[in-house]
Structures are given as structure tokens and as C-alpha cells.
Short mmCIF file of C-alpha atoms and ligand atoms in Angstrom, two decimals:
data_model
loop_
_atom_site.label_atom_id
_atom_site.label_comp_id
_atom_site.label_asym_id
_atom_site.label_seq_id
_atom_site.Cartn_x
_atom_site.Cartn_y
_atom_site.Cartn_z
CA UNK A 1 -0.09 -0.15 -0.05
CA UNK A 2 1.06 3.58 -0.68
CA UNK A 3 1.61 5.75 2.34
CA UNK A 4 -0.01 9.14 1.27
CA UNK A 5 0.36 12.21 3.56
CA UNK A 6 -1.32 15.70 3.73
CA UNK A 7 0.35 18.00 1.34
CA UNK A 8 2.12 21.00 3.16
CA UNK A 9 -0.08 24.21 3.00
CA UNK A 10 2.47 26.54 4.31
CA UNK A 11 4.53 25.60 7.41
CA UNK A 12 3.63 28.21 9.98
CA UNK A 13 6.67 28.38 12.30
CA UNK A 14 7.42 31.55 10.92
CA UNK A 15 4.20 32.83 12.25
CA UNK A 16 5.05 31.84 15.81
CA UNK A 17 6.88 35.17 15.97
CA UNK A 18 3.60 37.01 15.79
CA UNK A 19 1.78 34.54 18.20
CA UNK A 20 2.06 36.98 21.23
CA UNK A 21 3.96 36.45 24.67
CA UNK A 22 1.51 34.48 26.80
CA UNK A 23 2.07 33.02 30.49
CA UNK A 24 5.34 30.58 29.93
CA UNK A 25 6.36 32.75 26.81
CA UNK A 26 8.26 35.19 28.85
CA UNK A 27 11.39 34.98 26.43
CA UNK A 28 14.72 33.50 26.47
CA UNK A 29 16.21 31.91 29.46
CA UNK A 30 12.97 31.87 31.45
CA UNK A 31 12.33 28.79 33.92
CA UNK A 32 10.13 25.99 32.16
CA UNK A 33 6.70 25.47 33.39
CA UNK A 34 7.21 22.17 35.42
CA UNK A 35 4.99 21.03 38.14
CA UNK A 36 7.67 19.25 39.61
CA UNK A 37 5.90 15.97 38.12
CA UNK A 38 8.52 14.18 36.44
CA UNK A 39 7.30 10.83 35.89
CA UNK A 40 6.60 11.40 32.27
CA UNK A 41 7.91 12.95 29.36
CA UNK A 42 6.01 13.72 25.81
CA UNK A 43 8.42 13.79 23.03
CA UNK A 44 7.16 15.12 19.94
CA UNK A 45 8.84 13.90 16.63
CA UNK A 46 7.73 13.31 13.35
CA UNK A 47 9.36 9.35 13.12
CA UNK A 48 5.92 8.00 13.23
CA UNK A 49 5.96 4.96 11.40
CA UNK A 50 8.08 2.61 9.54
CA UNK A 51 11.78 2.68 9.51
CA UNK A 52 11.83 6.23 11.58
CA UNK A 53 9.75 4.56 14.12
CA UNK A 54 12.21 1.44 14.43
CA UNK A 55 14.97 4.32 14.74
CA UNK A 56 12.93 6.15 17.44
CA UNK A 57 12.22 2.86 19.24
CA UNK A 58 15.93 1.99 19.51
CA UNK A 59 16.27 5.45 21.20
CA UNK A 60 13.27 5.01 23.57
CA UNK A 61 14.30 1.54 24.84
CA UNK A 62 17.94 2.79 25.89
CA UNK A 63 15.93 5.55 27.66
CA UNK A 64 13.85 3.01 29.37
CA UNK A 65 16.62 1.53 30.55
CA UNK A 66 18.45 4.70 31.91
CA UNK A 67 15.44 6.13 33.29
CA UNK A 68 13.11 3.37 34.33
CA UNK A 69 10.93 5.52 36.28
CA UNK A 70 10.02 8.09 33.49
CA UNK A 71 7.25 7.16 31.26
CA UNK A 72 7.89 8.05 27.65
CA UNK A 73 4.81 9.68 25.89
CA UNK A 74 5.26 9.27 21.95
CA UNK A 75 3.50 12.75 20.51
CA UNK A 76 4.80 11.89 17.01
CA UNK A 77 3.10 13.22 13.99
CA UNK A 78 3.44 11.00 10.66
CA UNK A 79 4.67 12.72 7.35
CA UNK A 80 8.47 12.83 6.40
CA UNK A 81 10.46 15.71 6.90
CA UNK A 82 8.23 16.94 9.09
CA UNK A 83 5.78 17.83 6.56
CA UNK A 84 2.69 17.64 8.95
CA UNK A 85 4.05 17.77 12.39
CA UNK A 86 5.84 21.20 12.02
CA UNK A 87 2.11 22.28 11.64
CA UNK A 88 0.77 20.78 14.46
CA UNK A 89 3.88 21.64 16.58
CA UNK A 90 3.43 25.36 15.52
CA UNK A 91 -0.07 25.05 16.67
CA UNK A 92 0.63 23.86 20.34
CA UNK A 93 3.48 26.40 20.84
CA UNK A 94 1.37 28.92 19.87
CA UNK A 95 -1.30 27.96 22.28
CA UNK A 96 1.35 27.49 25.13
CA UNK A 97 1.06 23.91 25.33
CA UNK A 98 4.49 22.50 24.53
CA UNK A 99 5.59 19.02 24.73
CA UNK A 100 8.30 18.29 26.86
CA UNK A 101 11.03 18.03 23.88
CA UNK A 102 10.63 18.64 20.32
CA UNK A 103 12.41 17.36 17.20
CA UNK A 104 14.03 20.34 15.31
CA UNK A 105 16.62 20.47 12.55
CA UNK A 106 20.22 22.32 13.67
CA UNK A 107 20.37 25.64 11.82
CA UNK A 108 18.01 28.21 10.55
CA UNK A 109 14.87 25.75 11.27
CA UNK A 110 16.12 26.17 14.85
CA UNK A 111 16.76 29.96 14.90
CA UNK A 112 12.85 30.37 14.08
CA UNK A 113 12.14 29.31 17.25
CA UNK A 114 14.62 30.75 19.38
CA UNK A 115 13.58 34.17 18.13
CA UNK A 116 10.03 33.49 18.74
CA UNK A 117 11.57 32.76 22.24
CA UNK A 118 9.87 29.37 22.62
CA UNK A 119 13.35 27.62 23.74
CA UNK A 120 15.48 27.42 26.59
CA UNK A 121 18.90 27.91 26.68
CA UNK A 122 20.67 24.56 27.05
CA UNK A 123 24.37 26.21 27.81
CA UNK A 124 24.23 24.98 31.40
CA UNK A 125 23.25 21.55 30.49
CA UNK A 126 25.82 21.15 28.13
CA UNK A 127 28.40 22.35 30.92
CA UNK A 128 26.89 19.95 33.56
CA UNK A 129 26.68 17.25 31.22
CA UNK A 130 30.10 17.64 29.93
CA UNK A 131 28.49 18.02 26.14
CA UNK A 132 30.71 20.84 25.23
CA UNK A 133 33.23 19.15 23.48
CA UNK A 134 31.26 15.62 22.42
CA UNK A 135 30.26 17.58 18.90
CA UNK A 136 32.02 18.84 16.26
CA UNK A 137 32.27 22.70 16.24
CA UNK A 138 30.41 22.37 12.63
CA UNK A 139 27.05 21.22 14.51
CA UNK A 140 27.67 23.03 17.82
CA UNK A 141 27.58 26.37 15.45
CA UNK A 142 24.53 25.38 13.95
CA UNK A 143 22.71 24.98 17.24
CA UNK A 144 24.35 28.00 18.95
CA UNK A 145 22.46 31.78 18.47
CA UNK A 146 24.50 34.54 20.20
CA UNK A 147 26.82 32.09 22.05
CA UNK A 148 23.58 30.32 23.89
CA UNK A 149 22.90 26.37 22.79
CA UNK A 150 19.48 25.75 22.29
CA UNK A 151 19.41 21.82 21.51
CA UNK A 152 20.94 18.65 21.58
CA UNK A 153 21.73 16.63 18.52
CA UNK A 154 21.01 13.16 17.99
CA UNK A 155 22.59 12.62 14.54
CA UNK A 156 24.09 13.69 11.50
CA UNK A 157 22.31 12.79 7.87
CA UNK A 158 23.63 13.43 4.77
CA UNK A 159 20.92 14.46 1.71
CA UNK A 160 23.00 14.13 -1.13
CA UNK A 161 22.88 10.30 -1.66
CA UNK A 162 21.69 8.52 -4.59
CA UNK A 163 20.29 5.20 -4.06
CA UNK A 164 21.08 2.75 -6.66
CA UNK A 165 19.33 -0.55 -7.65
CA UNK A 166 22.27 -2.67 -9.06
CA UNK A 167 20.05 -5.66 -10.92
CA UNK A 168 18.16 -2.71 -12.54
CA UNK A 169 21.11 -1.16 -14.04
CA UNK A 170 22.76 -3.99 -15.19
CA UNK A 171 19.65 -4.15 -17.50
CA UNK A 172 21.16 -1.23 -19.34
CA UNK A 173 24.67 -2.49 -19.29
CA UNK A 174 25.52 0.36 -16.29
CA UNK A 175 28.05 -0.47 -13.50
CA UNK A 176 26.54 0.63 -10.80
CA UNK A 177 29.91 1.09 -8.77
CA UNK A 178 30.93 3.87 -11.05
CA UNK A 179 29.08 7.05 -10.36
CA UNK A 180 28.48 9.28 -13.15
CA UNK A 181 30.62 12.26 -13.56
CA UNK A 182 28.09 15.02 -13.44
CA UNK A 183 24.34 15.76 -13.88
CA UNK A 184 24.82 15.43 -17.75
CA UNK A 185 26.50 12.03 -17.38
CA UNK A 186 24.12 10.72 -15.38
CA UNK A 187 20.60 12.04 -17.62
CA UNK A 188 22.50 10.18 -20.12
CA UNK A 189 22.42 7.02 -18.06
CA UNK A 190 18.82 7.52 -17.37
CA UNK A 191 17.95 7.56 -21.00
CA UNK A 192 20.01 4.54 -21.47
CA UNK A 193 17.76 2.78 -18.94
CA UNK A 194 14.80 4.28 -20.46
CA UNK A 195 15.79 3.04 -23.76
CA UNK A 196 16.28 -0.68 -22.02
CA UNK A 197 12.81 -0.89 -20.85
CA UNK A 198 13.22 0.96 -17.42
CA UNK A 199 9.53 3.09 -17.11
CA UNK A 200 10.82 5.00 -14.30
CA UNK A 201 14.72 5.55 -14.07
CA UNK A 202 14.30 7.97 -11.09
CA UNK A 203 12.00 7.98 -8.44
CA UNK A 204 10.19 11.07 -6.73
CA UNK A 205 7.92 11.48 -3.80
CA UNK A 206 5.88 14.45 -2.48
CA UNK A 207 6.94 18.07 -2.64
CA UNK A 208 9.65 17.93 -0.05
CA UNK A 209 11.43 15.24 -1.99
CA UNK A 210 11.34 17.42 -5.06
CA UNK A 211 12.67 20.44 -3.06
CA UNK A 212 15.52 18.04 -1.85
CA UNK A 213 15.71 16.88 -5.29
CA UNK A 214 16.40 20.22 -6.69
CA UNK A 215 18.94 21.03 -3.66
CA UNK A 216 21.14 18.36 -5.12
CA UNK A 217 20.72 19.68 -8.73
CA UNK A 218 21.67 23.39 -7.49
CA UNK A 219 24.57 21.98 -5.37
CA UNK A 220 26.21 19.55 -8.53
CA UNK A 221 25.46 22.51 -10.92
CA UNK A 222 26.83 25.62 -8.74
CA UNK A 223 29.27 23.64 -6.32
CA UNK A 224 29.73 23.96 -2.57
CA UNK A 225 30.41 27.68 -2.52
CA UNK A 226 28.02 28.97 -5.10
CA UNK A 227 25.19 26.83 -3.38
CA UNK A 228 25.85 28.14 -0.05
CA UNK A 229 26.42 31.58 -1.15
CA UNK A 230 22.60 31.17 -2.28
CA UNK A 231 21.41 31.13 1.53
CA UNK A 232 23.93 34.31 2.36
CA UNK A 233 22.94 36.17 -0.90
CA UNK A 234 26.35 36.17 -2.18
CA UNK A 235 25.10 33.95 -5.41
CA UNK A 236 21.91 35.18 -6.55
CA UNK A 237 19.30 33.07 -7.89
CA UNK A 238 19.24 34.78 -11.26
CA UNK A 239 22.82 33.23 -11.78
CA UNK A 240 23.20 31.53 -14.93
CA UNK A 241 23.78 28.60 -13.29
CA UNK A 242 20.69 28.19 -11.86
CA UNK A 243 19.31 28.56 -15.26
CA UNK A 244 21.22 25.38 -15.92
CA UNK A 245 20.06 23.75 -12.77
CA UNK A 246 16.43 24.41 -13.40
CA UNK A 247 17.15 22.45 -16.90
CA UNK A 248 18.60 19.56 -15.70
CA UNK A 249 15.90 19.64 -13.05
CA UNK A 250 13.41 19.62 -15.67
CA UNK A 251 15.41 16.55 -17.51
CA UNK A 252 15.34 14.56 -14.47
CA UNK A 253 11.54 15.52 -13.95
CA UNK A 254 10.75 13.82 -17.46
CA UNK A 255 13.02 10.73 -16.55
CA UNK A 256 10.94 10.15 -13.36
CA UNK A 257 7.42 8.88 -11.77
CA UNK A 258 4.57 11.47 -12.16
CA UNK A 259 2.63 10.64 -9.53
CA UNK A 260 4.84 11.32 -6.72
CA UNK A 261 3.08 14.40 -5.10
CA UNK A 262 1.25 13.45 -1.94
CA UNK A 263 3.32 10.03 -1.45
CA UNK A 264 5.68 10.07 1.60
CA UNK A 265 9.35 9.10 1.03
CA UNK A 266 9.45 5.49 1.69
CA UNK A 267 6.80 5.21 -1.31
CA UNK A 268 9.75 6.21 -3.44
CA UNK A 269 12.78 4.35 -1.92
CA UNK A 270 10.74 1.58 -2.16
CA UNK A 271 10.12 1.61 -5.80
CA UNK A 272 14.40 1.04 -5.96
CA UNK A 273 14.26 -1.34 -3.49
CA UNK A 274 11.55 -3.46 -5.63
CA UNK A 275 12.99 -2.38 -8.94
CA UNK A 276 10.33 -0.65 -10.11
CA UNK A 277 13.00 2.02 -10.16
CA UNK A 278 16.68 2.36 -11.02
CA UNK A 279 17.56 5.32 -8.40
CA UNK A 280 15.93 7.68 -5.73
CA UNK A 281 17.79 10.75 -4.11
CA UNK A 282 17.33 10.34 -0.80
CA UNK A 283 18.66 11.59 2.72
CA UNK A 284 20.33 8.34 4.34
CA UNK A 285 17.62 7.54 6.57
CA UNK A 286 16.81 5.61 3.61
CA UNK A 287 19.65 2.89 4.47
CA UNK A 288 17.18 1.74 7.35
CA UNK A 289 14.39 1.47 4.83
CA UNK A 290 16.74 -0.91 2.58
CA UNK A 291 17.68 -2.55 5.94
CA UNK A 292 13.95 -3.36 6.91
CA UNK A 293 13.56 -4.74 3.62
CA UNK A 294 16.33 -6.93 3.77
CA UNK A 295 18.39 -5.56 1.39
CA UNK A 296 22.50 -5.95 1.32
CA UNK A 297 24.37 -3.03 0.73
CA UNK A 298 27.17 -3.35 -1.89
CA UNK A 299 24.97 -6.11 -3.39
CA UNK A 300 21.40 -5.46 -3.90
CA UNK A 301 22.12 -1.80 -4.10
CA UNK A 302 24.63 0.82 -3.58
CA UNK A 303 24.90 4.33 -2.98
CA UNK A 304 26.95 7.30 -4.59
CA UNK A 305 27.02 11.20 -3.70
CA UNK A 306 24.79 12.87 -6.02
CA UNK A 307 26.56 13.05 -9.30
CA UNK A 308 28.48 16.23 -9.41
CA UNK A 309 28.43 16.71 -5.72
CA UNK A 310 31.35 14.30 -4.82
CA UNK A 311 33.53 15.99 -2.06
CA UNK A 312 30.67 17.53 -0.57
CA UNK A 313 28.59 16.78 2.26
CA UNK A 314 24.78 18.13 2.22
CA UNK A 315 24.26 18.15 6.01
CA UNK A 316 21.44 18.15 8.23
CA UNK A 317 20.99 17.06 11.81
CA UNK A 318 18.32 16.20 14.21
CA UNK A 319 18.26 17.81 17.77
CA UNK A 320 15.97 18.00 20.49
CA UNK A 321 15.00 20.90 22.47
CA UNK A 322 13.65 22.10 25.93
CA UNK A 323 10.67 24.24 25.27
CA UNK A 324 9.98 27.33 27.12
CA UNK A 325 6.95 26.18 29.59
CA UNK A 326 7.62 22.59 29.27
CA UNK A 327 5.44 20.68 31.57
CA UNK A 328 8.16 18.05 32.93
CA UNK A 329 11.67 20.00 32.42
CA UNK A 330 13.51 17.47 34.87
CA UNK A 331 12.19 14.35 32.69
CA UNK A 332 12.88 15.89 29.42
CA UNK A 333 16.28 16.78 30.40
CA UNK A 334 16.46 13.07 31.08
CA UNK A 335 15.55 12.56 27.54
CA UNK A 336 18.39 14.81 26.59
CA UNK A 337 21.01 12.84 28.44
CA UNK A 338 19.80 10.01 26.84
CA UNK A 339 20.14 11.42 23.50
CA UNK A 340 23.64 12.84 23.79
CA UNK A 341 24.80 9.52 25.89
CA UNK A 342 27.36 7.42 23.72
CA UNK A 343 25.03 4.60 24.09
CA UNK A 344 21.82 6.29 23.16
CA UNK A 345 23.52 8.23 19.97
CA UNK A 346 24.85 4.13 19.23
CA UNK A 347 21.71 2.41 19.18
CA UNK A 348 19.88 5.16 17.52
CA UNK A 349 22.01 5.86 14.73
CA UNK A 350 22.51 2.02 13.92
CA UNK A 351 18.80 1.92 13.60
CA UNK A 352 18.46 5.29 11.81
CA UNK A 353 20.88 5.13 9.11
CA UNK A 354 22.62 8.64 10.12
CA UNK A 355 26.09 8.80 11.57
CA UNK A 356 26.52 9.92 15.41
CA UNK A 357 27.20 13.70 16.36
CA UNK A 358 29.19 12.76 18.79
CA UNK A 359 33.17 12.83 18.20
CA UNK A 360 34.07 9.98 20.31
CA UNK A 361 31.99 7.22 18.50
CA UNK A 362 33.76 3.99 17.24
CA UNK A 363 33.69 3.90 13.57
CA UNK A 364 33.94 -0.06 13.90
CA UNK A 365 30.57 -0.11 15.32
CA UNK A 366 28.92 0.79 12.18
CA UNK A 367 28.18 -0.78 9.03
CA UNK A 368 30.03 -0.06 5.40
CA UNK A 369 27.55 2.76 4.48
CA UNK A 370 27.84 4.85 7.78
CA UNK A 371 31.90 4.10 8.08
CA UNK A 372 31.99 6.02 4.22
CA UNK A 373 29.32 8.58 5.53
CA UNK A 374 31.68 9.42 8.63
CA UNK A 375 35.06 9.47 6.61
CA UNK A 376 33.09 11.92 4.16
CA UNK A 377 31.58 14.13 6.67
CA UNK A 378 35.41 14.59 8.39
CA UNK A 379 37.01 15.39 4.99
CA UNK A 380 34.34 16.77 2.89
CA UNK A 381 33.29 20.07 2.30
CA UNK A 382 29.74 20.76 4.29
CA UNK A 383 26.70 22.43 3.34
CA UNK A 384 23.32 23.01 5.02
CA UNK A 385 20.71 21.17 3.50
CA UNK A 386 17.58 23.20 1.91
CA UNK A 387 14.82 21.20 2.57
CA UNK A 388 15.83 20.02 6.01
CA UNK A 389 15.86 23.17 7.94
CA UNK A 390 19.60 23.83 8.16
CA UNK A 391 19.86 26.28 5.29
CA UNK A 392 16.99 28.83 5.35
CA UNK A 393 14.43 29.62 8.03
CA UNK A 394 10.88 28.10 7.43
CA UNK A 395 9.49 31.10 5.69
CA UNK A 396 11.90 30.61 2.87
CA UNK A 397 11.53 27.09 2.47
CA UNK A 398 7.66 27.26 2.52
CA UNK A 399 8.31 29.69 -0.78
CA UNK A 400 10.73 27.58 -2.19
CA UNK A 401 8.11 24.47 -1.53
CA UNK A 402 5.44 26.40 -3.31
CA UNK A 403 7.47 27.81 -6.40
CA UNK A 404 8.58 23.90 -6.84
CA UNK A 405 5.22 22.56 -6.50
CA UNK A 406 4.21 24.81 -9.41
CA UNK A 407 6.71 24.34 -11.60
CA UNK A 408 6.18 20.38 -11.46
CA UNK A 409 2.99 20.74 -12.61
CA UNK A 410 3.53 23.79 -15.31
CA UNK A 411 7.11 23.10 -15.87
CA UNK A 412 7.72 27.16 -16.80
CA UNK A 413 11.36 27.59 -15.70
CA UNK A 414 11.39 31.27 -16.14
CA UNK A 415 8.35 31.48 -13.39
CA UNK A 416 10.90 28.99 -11.06
CA UNK A 417 13.55 31.24 -11.42
CA UNK A 418 11.45 34.46 -10.91
CA UNK A 419 10.01 32.65 -7.83
CA UNK A 420 13.21 31.81 -6.52
CA UNK A 421 14.48 35.15 -6.78
CA UNK A 422 11.66 36.66 -4.90
CA UNK A 423 11.93 34.27 -2.13
CA UNK A 424 15.53 35.00 -1.46
CA UNK A 425 14.77 38.58 -1.55
CA UNK A 426 12.13 38.01 1.19
CA UNK A 427 14.22 35.55 2.82
CA UNK A 428 17.06 37.56 3.12
CA UNK A 429 14.99 40.29 4.43
CA UNK A 430 15.52 43.05 1.59
C1 GAL B 1 14.16 14.51 7.99
C2 GAL B 1 14.86 14.19 9.23
C3 GAL B 1 15.32 12.83 9.54
C4 GAL B 1 14.13 12.13 8.89
C5 GAL B 1 13.66 12.61 7.18
C6 GAL B 1 12.44 11.80 6.62
O1 GAL B 1 13.91 16.16 7.94
O2 GAL B 1 15.96 15.19 9.67
O3 GAL B 1 15.69 12.67 10.59
O4 GAL B 1 13.04 11.68 9.65
O5 GAL B 1 13.31 13.86 7.51
O6 GAL B 1 11.35 12.24 7.64
#
């Protein structure tokens, strides 16, 4: 059965700033609204089903061992990349009814919550628990605003990964172990697949996966510096390389399934797993989906950095917060301690496909894919994911998502580029 999700109708975190400052909303650094009862902890994520729930369950198992007296209350809301969860969370925060901790991406998305005074400063939690040096500075920088640290990372994911069905490539005489050099070479291979009878060379799912695919093409065509410049304005969206990227994107969409919109990411990844499609560009949470379906890395499937992005790690990280007014703040801190512990990170990341945020993790504890990702993270140029809250604030991402949604149906490249120019101007506050 295909998993369907509700389309994103404009994520509302940005609206938080307008939500007013009712009780418990008195600003950065105010005390959490705990009742003194810490017998339970309500944790909000979008890891509600399938392989993502397996990851959450692995974390909860460690939490239950470490804190047997605290009941874990699962407040997950289904929909990949938080496509439904972020709106649900925004409503709860607006009503001053926060969970005890919620999932948020490191980077610009976190800034949205911080600016809306929704998060407690966790700097002293870091000091008390010896966490200040536990995470790489590239990550801690993205969790810090004005010298204060606002969340605890559970993992690091990579968003520029192509998942490849080796047997399907064989049909067109393609060697899955060799990644095409760039977008043009990859598109040429897809055309060979099509000619060999593979109806869907590339699989895509709903809107945010279409944005994630576009982000990969931008990275391939602009390079790491050009891509990163899009988010601080040093690269303009009317750049000729963006026009090239839109052209490549249009060719990719012409080689992809057309029924993705409204389908959650596992639908597209499963198409590669079952051999309906040759390729899927997906973050490395896809590894858990392949594992769950009993597929073997290196035999049934392989991965490469998206052609043209070799040497760059398109980064995102999940992290957990202590919201202002959390009902059970001490229990929330217990949860944050589990997440940041070596044991919690190992259990979670082994199940999730991501790599641990802690720098003291033992590479040998992880299977081949993650060992490769750890190597890449340590030596590649790191850039921030657009689709997963690292690069831009949520209102900007919402504008990009609607522009891409419109493009996927009308294929008007000029209108897309104009809309991206406008989104950048607005996003940078110019
Ligand atoms: C990302 C998140 C990942 C994974 C993915 C698909 O935004 O960081 O952990 O859950 O969405 O839902």
C-alpha cells in the first residue's frame, strides 16, 4: 500500500513570532513551567511509522533502561521531514501547550524557534553534562545563537545521496559501482535505462522530496561555494548556473514518475528497493528502509554522492529542545541526556542510517555505508540542506516549496527562477 501524506500548506513556524507572549512565553532563558512531576516525558517527533519509528524505538529502549521511572509518551506526527509535524507543533506552541521536548533541525529552522522565544538556553546543561566538546564545532555552531546553545543533536544525516538498484542498472549494461561524473552523464545513463525498458529511471515522492532533488541539482551545478552563497545572498538566484540547474531538473523530472506528489518518501525509496525504479535521491534515513526490507548494501543496492556533488556533504542534523513552559523539564533533561549519551547515539544511529553526532563514536561499531559517511563528514566540504531546515528559515523554505510545486505541474522554468529570486529577496529581508 502506498503511504499518503497531507500536502504541506505553508508551514507556520514563522508565524510563531506573531503568536504573542502569553504565560510561559516570557522570553529566552526563562524557567520552564514544570509542575514538579517528572514521572513522564512527552516527546514530539515525526518518526511515527516504518523505519523511522524503528529508529525512535531504539532510542526509547535506551531511555527506558537509563530512566526506568520516567514514562515515555510518544507525541509523533506522521509525515516525512516534518511535513505535517511542524504545523502541528506550531499550533501547540502558539497555544502555550508545548511537549516536553521536540525534534528540530540544527541551523536556520532552530533560529525560527529561538527568535520566537520558544526555547530554553541549554548552555548550562551542556556544561553540567560535559557535552561542550562532545560534538563537532561545525554542528555546535548550528545549534548556537548569540553564544547560547539551544538543542541537543541526536544524529547527522546526509541529503546528497543517490540510492541505486544494481540489478536494474545491469539491464542497461551500466556498472552501478561507478558514479556518473556529473548531471549530464547521469541523465545520459537514465536515458539508456529508459531505452532498455526501465519505465522509471528516477523515483520522486511528495513536495519536500522534489525540493530535496532540486537542492541536489543546485549543489551539483553551482558547487559548494556557489550553493552556500544562495543562502547568504553572495550567489543570486538569477545566476546563469541556476538556469542550468532548472534545465537539468526539468530533464530529471521527465525521467521520473509523475505520481509522487502526496506520497511520503518511503514510496519513492521502495521503488528502488523493489526494482520499479533505478535511482532515488534521498537522505540516508533511506538506509533503514533498505535494511528493513532485507536488502544488502553493495549487493542489492549501492549509493553515491549525487553526481556532481562528490567531495561535498549536504548536511542536516536532528536535535531535541527544551521548550519554554515544558510541563516536565527535569524528565525532558533525562531524555536529552539519553540522546547525547554514547549508548543512546549508538543505538539510534545504527537503526536510523545516520551517523552519530558525538565525535568519540567508534567507527568500527557501524556498517559499511555509515563508515563511508563518517569519512566523508570528516573530510568533505559541509553545506547545509535546504529541504531539511539547515540552510534557510522556514518561511523561505515554504516559498521555495510552493515555487517547486508549481513548477512540477506547469514546467515554467522562467517563472520558477523569478519565484526563487523573490524568495531569496524576502528571505534575506531585502
Ligand atoms: C528529515 C529528518 C530525518 C528523517 C527525514 C524523513 O527532515 O531530519 O531524521 O526523519 O526527515 O522523515
